[in-house]
Amino acid sequence: MIELDSISKTYMTEETETRALRDVSLGIATGEFVAVMGPSGCGKSTLMNILGMIDRPTAGQYRFEDNDVSRFTEKELVEFRKKSLGFVFQNFNLIDEMSVEENIALPLLYRGIARKQRKSRVREALELVGLVGRGRHRPTQLSGGQQQRVAVARAVIADPKLILADEPTGNLDSANGAEVMNLLTLLNQDGATILMVTHSTEEAALAGRVIAMKDGRVQTDRQAPASTES
Amino acid sequence: MYLHYLRNAGRQLKRSPFTAEMNIVSLALGFTCFFAAIAVNAYWSLSDSVLDGSKSIYVLTQEYGEGSQRTGFRPRVTAPIARYLQSDFPTLAAVARVGNKRRWTVTWGSQKLHLTGARADAALVDVFDFDVVAGNLETALAGPDNVVMTSRAAKRLFGDRNPIGLNILVGEDFSPVVRAVVALPDGPTHFGPDEEASGYFDFLYAWPDESGQPEWWLSIGPVTYVRFDPTVSSMTPEILRSELDAFMARHLPPDQANMAVTQLDLIPLSQLPTRTLDLALFESRADSLSITWILNLLGVMVLAVAGLNYANLATAQAALGIKQMGMRKVLGATRLQVFQQYWVESLAQSVVAAVLAVCALLLLAPAVQRETGIDLLLGLSERLTHWPLFLVIVVVVATLSCLLPAVRMMQIEPIQALRHGAVAPFSRFVASGLVVFQFAVTCTLVTLLIVVQLQNNHVQSSALGSDPRSLLILTDDDSRALGYKSIAEALREERRVEGATSMDFLPWSNHENFLRVSREETGVDGVQQVFLNQVGYRYFSTFGTQLLAGRTFSEERGDTETSSLSDAAAIGDPVEIVVDLTLIRLLGFDTAEDALGADLYLSREFRQTLDMNPVMTIVGVVETRPLVLSASGTRANLYLLNDAPYFYPVVKLADGGSPAAVRAVSEAVQSRRPNAMVRYELFDEAFGRGFAPVDRFTKAVRLLSVLAIAIAVLGLVGMAIFKTHRRRHEIGVRKTMGASSYQVAVLILRDFSIPVVAGCLLSLPFAYWATQAYLSGFIDAIDVSVLPWLIAVVGCVLLSWLAAGGQAYSAARQLPSDVLRSE
Ligand SMILES: Nc1ncnc2c1ncn2[C@@H]1O[C@H](COP(=O)(O)OP(=O)(O)OP(=O)(O)O)[C@@H](O)[C@H]1O
Ligand SMILES: [Mg+2]
């Protein structure tokens, strides 16, 4: 589904230049659950942002389902993002002034989906993440784990082809983290392609494939033997 | 989708109710000013529109003088014009004059009233379709002994009796018969209902036959109406206007053409009230300066300040919402959608503000009508029929206000927005730039406000002297016919009265009795234009006018009154005159003493036209103290001892005046004329009447400026809240590092003051221009230094501290742990 060919990303700041990604090449197939690991500052978030099309590489080619994304215009990018991607962030990024339902419905709103349909799909999503009855709450009234589940619901509601999760459990305790991980594995079993950044080897073990990065390069990339069992 | 944006706007309101309310309140204030300006102008433009065919009625205007000594085009023209106009342009539907307006004592049986009467041509009924209540209007103005009354006046004088055929006594010796009663239309017309209206009358009587009389073209004449009838002739106002110069050249007698330059023009009837007001305010500059556009300009300025406020706060808010915007973009919001979100929010607030503004005007309307006679509701409802225009204004204001934050947010990359605090949405320059601009406008207005106030105080104090309520001007016919000497005689034993004098015009009214004089016997070179003041004995002591050299007129010395300049000239004696310092300077004397004994002569043209050549000897020089507010560039005064019937007696009351003293004067007049209805004005009341237009204008400027300032301060408060909120973390860290509360407060206030001070400094040229423009309209303008502007700057900075002070204080006092924990 995804093919990265010699992707580089260089940040130019006043004096120094940071090479966040150096010649990263990798492919991801539909239905894979990939965990990205590595020390802080090695370029994991940068990779995710480029895959999520909210950042552009400095060099290299990015192909998504045979489209050359690196050549897209701003407008095409927005369209493509809407059609294909879902995001989960470490710090949730929910909008505090909107209710849980409204937060979840937001991607549908930007896709111009009718109100009735929005409602039923939000209900389904709430069921999926186990938050039925919390739809009218504010994000601030929920626990961290619950908030992240709302973020997951928001990420999946528009049926994205790829879900990008940047340290989804980073701000959660282990119990809550496990809940979110459960959810992601479930989604993967239903056929979603997932790319997740994590610092925990246990979580990485749940993924079918682990990519380890260091200094902007892919160090190892191996299939986890446990993937078929869980 | 729009519903979502609207709900979002609602959320915004809930999240930061204070700033959202402030946005709405300041926008509402801006709209209120703007709508009020529109409504006032609309009200004026509606004048006389209730009269049938008012669109085809025009008023002739005439201007005298040239260069800096112009009168401006005034809606009163010299008397013979109407007759020639009708004969030269027979295709005009009607031409008619109304003039010689004055207050009369009207008697019917035992009933006595003061009523305003004016002469009118019979053709007036062809110009205006008056609503005839009783009698026959067609013939009423034809006979010399007939009057037409308004139904209101008839009701006051006769009660419910049928007035037709009743005989009334007007003044002393005019006893006409009421032939018709007309009802003036409701709604604003120049005929009333306010007695201050320029065309107000209670009754009309016929104009005498003037054919064969000498024609004097260089004086203020009657209001002359022209009615066009497009259905019967091709004559249009444009055609007539283009013919007026040739018309004037044909008819103006050559000897009079030498004396002054004069020109005719034409304005639609609906412009009569604004033209009258413009002339009162701006005189000859009324052609280029109009109250209409000044009001609009001020309204727009206040609205602009409010809009800037909105932009400012919205920008600050956008900084807080930047992460949310980033998230929305990640979730698929397009640029257009981002813009829409801001726009809908801004639009919603603008609409609410506009609705609030209309409500505010509805509430204010009765008070405004009471104070100024202007019916805002009428004006507003007239304009609201053009509601799409209002909608456009609201949309434009909303769009402009949200443009800056919306466009910036459109451009922001989601990745930048999501990375916490990685980008400042705006350079500090932008936000500060808005404050700079806003305070440039505000500081200009404050400076103008101070200067207007100073000038007003100056005019009042120099015009009124120390004790204005001790001067009583008698204005009724009986007192005037009696004369000041008889009144003084009757009051000889009265200790509450100090003395009496007289003058030939009502102070602070539009009196214009000019002479042109020169030191040269030929009357050709060094000619100066002066006011001719005909005064009684003790005039200068009564008004407290300071004598600088020589002497004034004195009864004891046996100075004799000349009944007129021409009588004196006929006898051949020099006429003794007193002049003021301004004339002395204009004539080129170094000191007041030098001028004593000098002879003055009439200018050659005046001499020819008046057919006399009096020699005028200066016996005294007094300080300059004109009793008129505006005089088309003429400032100097010449005083002549003269007393004629119907000049105005002025009584000086002892001990600053008292009701008892006023009563004593009334009784003294009545002791000589038992039927007299004494009417009087205290000097300050007379001034108030003349000064009213300027005063109202000043009030409007003051109100609008205060509003603009309030809005700007409100905006600063909002900014203070945002900025200190954003800097809470920084402040917390600084305090942990050992900064004192005082240092923190100073830091915050200093940051706030910089753009405010910059804006104020920038205002200097604008403030200078505005004050000069305002002051140039006064005979006696104050000299302004840079001081008012400095005061304005200091005031603005203090206000900004006041606005930011509360926030700075609470931020400075916060415990660092509170902030650092929450971050
Ligand atoms: N906007 C930016 N400007 C300059 N340098 C940047 C920027 N964003 C990231 N970097 C640099 O790029 C490198 C990779 O950053 P990235 O955020 O991808 O790391 P990460 O692997 O996600 O780290 P962590 O595990 O701490 O989240 C870092 O050295 C970082 O300093
Ligand atoms: Mg990261």
Tab-separated table of N, CA, C and O in Angstrom, chain B residues 107-200:
chain	number	residue	atom	x	y	z
B	107	THR	N	-53.183	90.388	19.238
B	107	THR	CA	-54.266	90.557	20.201
B	107	THR	C	-55.601	90.203	19.552
B	107	THR	O	-55.860	90.573	18.396
B	108	TRP	N	-56.408	89.465	20.261
B	108	TRP	CA	-57.794	89.234	19.819
B	108	TRP	C	-58.650	89.275	21.075
B	108	TRP	O	-58.532	88.400	21.936
B	109	GLY	N	-59.493	90.333	21.175
B	109	GLY	CA	-60.267	90.517	22.400
B	109	GLY	C	-59.316	90.677	23.566
B	109	GLY	O	-58.378	91.478	23.525
B	110	SER	N	-59.513	89.860	24.569
B	110	SER	CA	-58.632	89.967	25.732
B	110	SER	C	-57.453	89.015	25.605
B	110	SER	O	-56.580	88.991	26.449
B	111	GLN	N	-57.475	88.217	24.539
B	111	GLN	CA	-56.404	87.223	24.336
B	111	GLN	C	-55.201	87.875	23.675
B	111	GLN	O	-55.327	88.597	22.696
B	112	LYS	N	-54.019	87.610	24.251
B	112	LYS	CA	-52.787	88.204	23.715
B	112	LYS	C	-51.741	87.104	23.592
B	112	LYS	O	-51.545	86.340	24.531
B	113	LEU	N	-51.078	87.035	22.434
B	113	LEU	CA	-50.066	85.993	22.228
B	113	LEU	C	-48.883	86.567	21.476
B	113	LEU	O	-49.018	87.535	20.732
B	114	HIS	N	-47.716	85.945	21.683
B	114	HIS	CA	-46.593	86.243	20.801
B	114	HIS	C	-46.617	85.222	19.681
B	114	HIS	O	-46.538	84.027	19.921
B	115	LEU	N	-46.764	85.693	18.461
B	115	LEU	CA	-46.803	84.772	17.329
B	115	LEU	C	-45.788	85.205	16.279
B	115	LEU	O	-45.451	86.387	16.169
B	116	THR	N	-45.299	84.201	15.544
B	116	THR	CA	-44.327	84.485	14.490
B	116	THR	C	-45.065	84.729	13.187
B	116	THR	O	-45.826	83.874	12.722
B	117	GLY	N	-44.864	85.912	12.632
B	117	GLY	CA	-45.541	86.243	11.379
B	117	GLY	C	-44.533	86.551	10.299
B	117	GLY	O	-43.422	86.984	10.570
B	118	ALA	N	-44.905	86.295	9.059
B	118	ALA	CA	-44.006	86.583	7.951
B	118	ALA	C	-44.819	87.012	6.745
B	118	ALA	O	-45.988	86.647	6.595
B	119	ARG	N	-44.177	87.806	5.901
B	119	ARG	CA	-44.819	88.164	4.636
B	119	ARG	C	-44.660	86.996	3.663
B	119	ARG	O	-43.649	86.297	3.701
B	120	ALA	N	-45.657	86.810	2.809
B	120	ALA	CA	-45.540	85.750	1.807
B	120	ALA	C	-46.217	86.191	0.522
B	120	ALA	O	-47.214	86.919	0.556
B	121	ASP	N	-45.651	85.772	-0.598
B	121	ASP	CA	-46.294	86.043	-1.884
B	121	ASP	C	-47.526	85.168	-2.047
B	121	ASP	O	-47.571	84.045	-1.537
B	122	ALA	N	-48.486	85.696	-2.791
B	122	ALA	CA	-49.710	84.920	-3.025
B	122	ALA	C	-49.394	83.594	-3.721
B	122	ALA	O	-50.074	82.595	-3.527
B	123	ALA	N	-48.309	83.605	-4.525
B	123	ALA	CA	-47.970	82.391	-5.279
B	123	ALA	C	-47.486	81.258	-4.378
B	123	ALA	O	-47.283	80.133	-4.846
B	124	LEU	N	-47.301	81.536	-3.076
B	124	LEU	CA	-46.836	80.483	-2.168
B	124	LEU	C	-47.774	79.275	-2.207
B	124	LEU	O	-47.335	78.130	-2.077
B	125	VAL	N	-49.067	79.555	-2.408
B	125	VAL	CA	-50.016	78.438	-2.442
B	125	VAL	C	-49.835	77.601	-3.710
B	125	VAL	O	-50.316	76.478	-3.779
B	126	ASP	N	-49.148	78.163	-4.710
B	126	ASP	CA	-48.849	77.355	-5.905
B	126	ASP	C	-47.588	76.526	-5.706
B	126	ASP	O	-47.374	75.521	-6.384
B	127	VAL	N	-46.736	76.975	-4.782
B	127	VAL	CA	-45.519	76.214	-4.515
B	127	VAL	C	-45.834	75.039	-3.596
B	127	VAL	O	-45.457	73.908	-3.853
B	128	PHE	N	-46.548	75.339	-2.506
B	128	PHE	CA	-46.864	74.288	-1.530
B	128	PHE	C	-48.349	73.971	-1.554
B	128	PHE	O	-49.174	74.879	-1.559
B	129	ASP	N	-48.665	72.690	-1.556
B	129	ASP	CA	-50.068	72.292	-1.462
B	129	ASP	C	-50.455	72.219	0.006
B	129	ASP	O	-50.517	71.138	0.589
B	130	PHE	N	-50.687	73.390	0.609
B	130	PHE	CA	-51.047	73.376	2.025
B	130	PHE	C	-52.390	72.698	2.216
B	130	PHE	O	-53.263	72.747	1.352
B	131	ASP	N	-52.536	72.105	3.372
B	131	ASP	CA	-53.781	71.441	3.724
B	131	ASP	C	-54.713	72.497	4.340
B	131	ASP	O	-54.494	72.942	5.463
B	132	VAL	N	-55.702	72.920	3.585
B	132	VAL	CA	-56.569	74.013	4.046
B	132	VAL	C	-57.629	73.473	4.992
B	132	VAL	O	-58.415	72.602	4.651
B	133	VAL	N	-57.634	74.000	6.215
B	133	VAL	CA	-58.601	73.554	7.218
B	133	VAL	C	-59.881	74.371	7.105
B	133	VAL	O	-60.979	73.859	7.242
B	134	ALA	N	-59.736	75.661	6.868
B	134	ALA	CA	-60.919	76.523	6.772
B	134	ALA	C	-60.575	77.716	5.891
B	134	ALA	O	-59.409	78.090	5.750
B	135	GLY	N	-61.598	78.343	5.330
B	135	GLY	CA	-61.407	79.552	4.543
B	135	GLY	C	-60.900	79.267	3.144
B	135	GLY	O	-60.833	78.112	2.699
B	136	ASN	N	-60.540	80.318	2.445
B	136	ASN	CA	-60.103	80.208	1.065
B	136	ASN	C	-58.661	80.695	0.937
B	136	ASN	O	-58.376	81.885	1.044
B	137	LEU	N	-57.772	79.738	0.677
B	137	LEU	CA	-56.352	80.055	0.641
B	137	LEU	C	-55.991	80.840	-0.625
B	137	LEU	O	-55.085	81.666	-0.625
B	138	GLU	N	-56.723	80.577	-1.696
B	138	GLU	CA	-56.380	81.173	-2.996
B	138	GLU	C	-56.378	82.703	-2.896
B	138	GLU	O	-55.504	83.364	-3.445
B	139	THR	N	-57.358	83.236	-2.206
B	139	THR	CA	-57.486	84.692	-2.157
B	139	THR	C	-56.851	85.285	-0.911
B	139	THR	O	-56.657	86.481	-0.831
B	140	ALA	N	-56.539	84.424	0.066
B	140	ALA	CA	-56.141	84.929	1.378
B	140	ALA	C	-54.910	85.811	1.319
B	140	ALA	O	-54.841	86.836	1.987
B	141	LEU	N	-53.928	85.438	0.498
B	141	LEU	CA	-52.688	86.204	0.487
B	141	LEU	C	-52.709	87.331	-0.550
B	141	LEU	O	-51.719	88.014	-0.762
B	142	ALA	N	-53.871	87.477	-1.186
B	142	ALA	CA	-53.951	88.483	-2.242
B	142	ALA	C	-54.168	89.878	-1.659
B	142	ALA	O	-53.611	90.852	-2.145
B	143	GLY	N	-55.006	89.978	-0.634
B	143	GLY	CA	-55.338	91.305	-0.100
B	143	GLY	C	-54.367	91.749	0.969
B	143	GLY	O	-53.779	90.924	1.659
B	144	PRO	N	-54.152	93.051	1.122
B	144	PRO	CA	-53.177	93.551	2.090
B	144	PRO	C	-53.624	93.374	3.541
B	144	PRO	O	-52.785	93.400	4.438
B	145	ASP	N	-54.907	93.208	3.779
B	145	ASP	CA	-55.366	93.130	5.167
B	145	ASP	C	-55.827	91.737	5.562
B	145	ASP	O	-56.705	91.583	6.395
B	146	ASN	N	-55.245	90.739	4.925
B	146	ASN	CA	-55.627	89.366	5.232
B	146	ASN	C	-54.476	88.639	5.920
B	146	ASN	O	-53.324	88.964	5.681
B	147	VAL	N	-54.811	87.646	6.726
B	147	VAL	CA	-53.765	86.732	7.186
B	147	VAL	C	-54.207	85.286	7.011
B	147	VAL	O	-55.382	84.976	7.018
B	148	VAL	N	-53.203	84.435	6.835
B	148	VAL	CA	-53.399	82.984	6.849
B	148	VAL	C	-52.767	82.488	8.135
B	148	VAL	O	-51.636	82.863	8.443
B	149	MET	N	-53.483	81.661	8.881
B	149	MET	CA	-52.933	81.169	10.151
B	149	MET	C	-52.735	79.672	10.103
B	149	MET	O	-53.448	78.973	9.398
B	150	THR	N	-51.793	79.198	10.880
B	150	THR	CA	-51.695	77.749	11.029
B	150	THR	C	-52.765	77.321	12.025
B	150	THR	O	-53.173	78.102	12.892
B	151	SER	N	-53.197	76.088	11.884
B	151	SER	CA	-54.282	75.627	12.757
B	151	SER	C	-53.833	75.638	14.218
B	151	SER	O	-54.618	75.883	15.124
B	152	ARG	N	-52.544	75.422	14.429
B	152	ARG	CA	-52.036	75.405	15.794
B	152	ARG	C	-52.136	76.793	16.436
B	152	ARG	O	-52.605	76.940	17.564
B	153	ALA	N	-51.722	77.805	15.673
B	153	ALA	CA	-51.779	79.164	16.193
B	153	ALA	C	-53.229	79.592	16.393
B	153	ALA	O	-53.571	80.227	17.396
B	154	ALA	N	-54.103	79.216	15.423
B	154	ALA	CA	-55.511	79.594	15.523
B	154	ALA	C	-56.133	79.005	16.770
B	154	ALA	O	-56.889	79.644	17.493
B	155	LYS	N	-55.768	77.770	17.049
B	155	LYS	CA	-56.302	77.077	18.224
B	155	LYS	C	-55.863	77.816	19.498
B	155	LYS	O	-56.644	77.992	20.433
B	156	ARG	N	-54.607	78.236	19.516
B	156	ARG	CA	-54.105	78.928	20.710
B	156	ARG	C	-54.808	80.271	20.899
B	156	ARG	O	-55.113	80.672	22.011
B	157	LEU	N	-55.043	80.962	19.792
B	157	LEU	CA	-55.589	82.313	19.901
B	157	LEU	C	-57.105	82.306	20.068
B	157	LEU	O	-57.646	83.059	20.874
B	158	PHE	N	-57.783	81.456	19.305
B	158	PHE	CA	-59.249	81.518	19.289
B	158	PHE	C	-59.918	80.350	19.995
B	158	PHE	O	-61.130	80.288	20.068
B	159	GLY	N	-59.193	79.397	20.453
B	159	GLY	CA	-59.815	78.208	21.034
B	159	GLY	C	-60.535	77.445	19.947
B	159	GLY	O	-60.000	77.284	18.847
B	160	ASP	N	-61.775	77.020	20.209
B	160	ASP	CA	-62.485	76.212	19.220
B	160	ASP	C	-63.358	77.051	18.290
B	160	ASP	O	-64.057	76.518	17.444
B	161	ARG	N	-63.294	78.340	18.466
B	161	ARG	CA	-64.116	79.223	17.624
B	161	ARG	C	-63.651	79.161	16.167
B	161	ARG	O	-62.469	78.971	15.896
B	162	ASN	N	-64.605	79.357	15.237
B	162	ASN	CA	-64.210	79.417	13.822
B	162	ASN	C	-63.484	80.732	13.563
B	162	ASN	O	-64.064	81.807	13.725
B	163	PRO	N	-62.234	80.668	13.148
B	163	PRO	CA	-61.448	81.902	13.062
B	163	PRO	C	-61.723	82.736	11.814
B	163	PRO	O	-61.332	83.890	11.746
B	164	ILE	N	-62.358	82.124	10.820
B	164	ILE	CA	-62.496	82.823	9.540
B	164	ILE	C	-63.324	84.106	9.731
B	164	ILE	O	-64.408	84.086	10.303
B	165	GLY	N	-62.775	85.203	9.251
B	165	GLY	CA	-63.467	86.483	9.319
B	165	GLY	C	-63.203	87.259	10.601
B	165	GLY	O	-63.627	88.400	10.735
B	166	LEU	N	-62.495	86.661	11.547
B	166	LEU	CA	-62.224	87.377	12.792
B	166	LEU	C	-61.121	88.405	12.571
B	166	LEU	O	-60.185	88.189	11.814
B	167	ASN	N	-61.250	89.500	13.274
B	167	ASN	CA	-60.320	90.614	13.140
B	167	ASN	C	-59.310	90.581	14.275
B	167	ASN	O	-59.692	90.534	15.432
B	168	ILE	N	-58.035	90.584	13.944
B	168	ILE	CA	-57.023	90.544	14.999
B	168	ILE	C	-56.146	91.788	14.923
B	168	ILE	O	-56.154	92.495	13.900
B	169	LEU	N	-55.446	92.078	16.017
B	169	LEU	CA	-54.524	93.200	16.028
B	169	LEU	C	-53.098	92.649	16.076
B	169	LEU	O	-52.740	91.911	16.981
B	170	VAL	N	-52.302	93.003	15.045
B	170	VAL	CA	-50.915	92.541	14.982
B	170	VAL	C	-50.016	93.721	15.323
B	170	VAL	O	-50.051	94.738	14.611
B	171	GLY	N	-49.315	93.633	16.402
B	171	GLY	CA	-48.472	94.746	16.849
B	171	GLY	C	-49.347	95.916	17.261
B	171	GLY	O	-50.396	95.741	17.884
B	172	GLU	N	-48.947	97.124	16.825
B	172	GLU	CA	-49.656	98.328	17.249
B	172	GLU	C	-50.798	98.703	16.316
B	172	GLU	O	-51.889	99.040	16.754
B	173	ASP	N	-50.521	98.639	15.004
B	173	ASP	CA	-51.465	99.303	14.112
B	173	ASP	C	-51.798	98.509	12.857
B	173	ASP	O	-52.186	99.061	11.852
B	174	PHE	N	-51.622	97.229	12.893
B	174	PHE	CA	-51.984	96.396	11.739
B	174	PHE	C	-53.117	95.493	12.207
B	174	PHE	O	-52.950	94.695	13.128
B	175	SER	N	-54.308	95.634	11.596
B	175	SER	CA	-55.413	94.812	12.071
B	175	SER	C	-56.068	94.058	10.923
B	175	SER	O	-57.061	94.491	10.363
B	176	PRO	N	-55.469	92.958	10.555
B	176	PRO	CA	-55.997	92.170	9.435
B	176	PRO	C	-57.113	91.216	9.857
B	176	PRO	O	-57.414	91.081	11.044
B	177	VAL	N	-57.699	90.556	8.858
B	177	VAL	CA	-58.770	89.599	9.093
B	177	VAL	C	-58.262	88.193	8.717
B	177	VAL	O	-57.566	88.023	7.717
B	178	VAL	N	-58.583	87.205	9.522
B	178	VAL	CA	-58.158	85.835	9.219
B	178	VAL	C	-58.993	85.306	8.055
B	178	VAL	O	-60.207	85.257	8.138
B	179	ARG	N	-58.310	84.936	6.953
B	179	ARG	CA	-59.037	84.474	5.767
B	179	ARG	C	-58.925	82.966	5.540
B	179	ARG	O	-59.723	82.403	4.814
B	180	ALA	N	-57.884	82.376	6.090
B	180	ALA	CA	-57.720	80.937	5.865
B	180	ALA	C	-56.918	80.326	7.012
B	180	ALA	O	-56.114	81.016	7.658
B	181	VAL	N	-57.155	79.047	7.269
B	181	VAL	CA	-56.376	78.319	8.269
B	181	VAL	C	-55.801	77.084	7.591
B	181	VAL	O	-56.516	76.364	6.896
B	182	VAL	N	-54.483	76.897	7.733
B	182	VAL	CA	-53.853	75.722	7.116
B	182	VAL	C	-53.269	74.839	8.205
B	182	VAL	O	-52.867	75.328	9.257
B	183	ALA	N	-53.287	73.540	7.945
B	183	ALA	CA	-52.649	72.597	8.871
B	183	ALA	C	-51.302	72.229	8.273
B	183	ALA	O	-51.225	71.785	7.135
B	184	LEU	N	-50.234	72.449	9.039
B	184	LEU	CA	-48.916	72.033	8.550
B	184	LEU	C	-48.797	70.529	8.715
B	184	LEU	O	-49.336	69.963	9.661
B	185	PRO	N	-48.140	69.894	7.768
B	185	PRO	CA	-48.082	68.428	7.809
B	185	PRO	C	-47.295	67.927	9.018
B	185	PRO	O	-46.429	68.628	9.535
B	186	ASP	N	-47.642	66.737	9.463
B	186	ASP	CA	-46.832	66.075	10.499
B	186	ASP	C	-45.530	65.631	9.859
B	186	ASP	O	-45.444	65.488	8.654
B	187	GLY	N	-44.574	65.370	10.689
B	187	GLY	CA	-43.292	64.927	10.142
B	187	GLY	C	-42.399	66.118	9.947
B	187	GLY	O	-42.840	67.262	10.006
B	188	PRO	N	-41.120	65.837	9.715
B	188	PRO	CA	-40.163	66.935	9.662
B	188	PRO	C	-40.330	67.796	8.417
B	188	PRO	O	-40.295	67.296	7.301
B	189	THR	N	-40.560	69.077	8.634
B	189	THR	CA	-40.516	70.016	7.525
B	189	THR	C	-39.768	71.237	8.025
B	189	THR	O	-39.577	71.406	9.213
B	190	HIS	N	-39.346	72.074	7.095
B	190	HIS	CA	-38.641	73.269	7.552
B	190	HIS	C	-39.619	74.280	8.127
B	190	HIS	O	-39.222	75.302	8.657
B	191	PHE	N	-40.942	74.009	8.041
B	191	PHE	CA	-41.946	74.892	8.635
B	191	PHE	C	-42.145	74.615	10.123
B	191	PHE	O	-42.827	75.339	10.818
B	192	GLY	N	-41.624	73.542	10.609
B	192	GLY	CA	-41.849	73.224	12.010
B	192	GLY	C	-41.802	71.738	12.224
B	192	GLY	O	-41.205	71.039	11.416
B	193	PRO	N	-42.367	71.212	13.268
B	193	PRO	CA	-43.199	71.877	14.273
B	193	PRO	C	-42.373	72.678	15.284
B	193	PRO	O	-42.909	73.477	16.025
B	194	ASP	N	-41.055	72.447	15.272
B	194	ASP	CA	-40.169	73.143	16.182
B	194	ASP	C	-40.090	74.631	15.819
B	194	ASP	O	-39.927	74.971	14.669
B	195	GLU	N	-40.207	75.496	16.797
B	195	GLU	CA	-40.148	76.930	16.497
B	195	GLU	C	-38.770	77.341	15.997
B	195	GLU	O	-38.605	78.408	15.418
B	196	GLU	N	-37.767	76.512	16.245
B	196	GLU	CA	-36.424	76.828	15.769
B	196	GLU	C	-36.256	76.513	14.290
B	196	GLU	O	-35.265	76.904	13.676
B	197	ALA	N	-37.228	75.801	13.719
B	197	ALA	CA	-37.117	75.423	12.310
B	197	ALA	C	-37.003	76.675	11.449
B	197	ALA	O	-37.599	77.704	11.744
B	198	SER	N	-36.235	76.569	10.374
B	198	SER	CA	-35.889	77.781	9.635
B	198	SER	C	-37.114	78.434	9.003
B	198	SER	O	-37.150	79.646	8.827
B	199	GLY	N	-38.126	77.658	8.658
B	199	GLY	CA	-39.284	78.249	7.989
B	199	GLY	C	-40.505	78.383	8.880
B	199	GLY	O	-41.615	78.569	8.391
B	200	TYR	N	-40.285	78.308	10.193
B	200	TYR	CA	-41.436	78.307	11.096
B	200	TYR	C	-42.273	79.583	10.966
B	200	TYR	O	-41.737	80.690	10.883
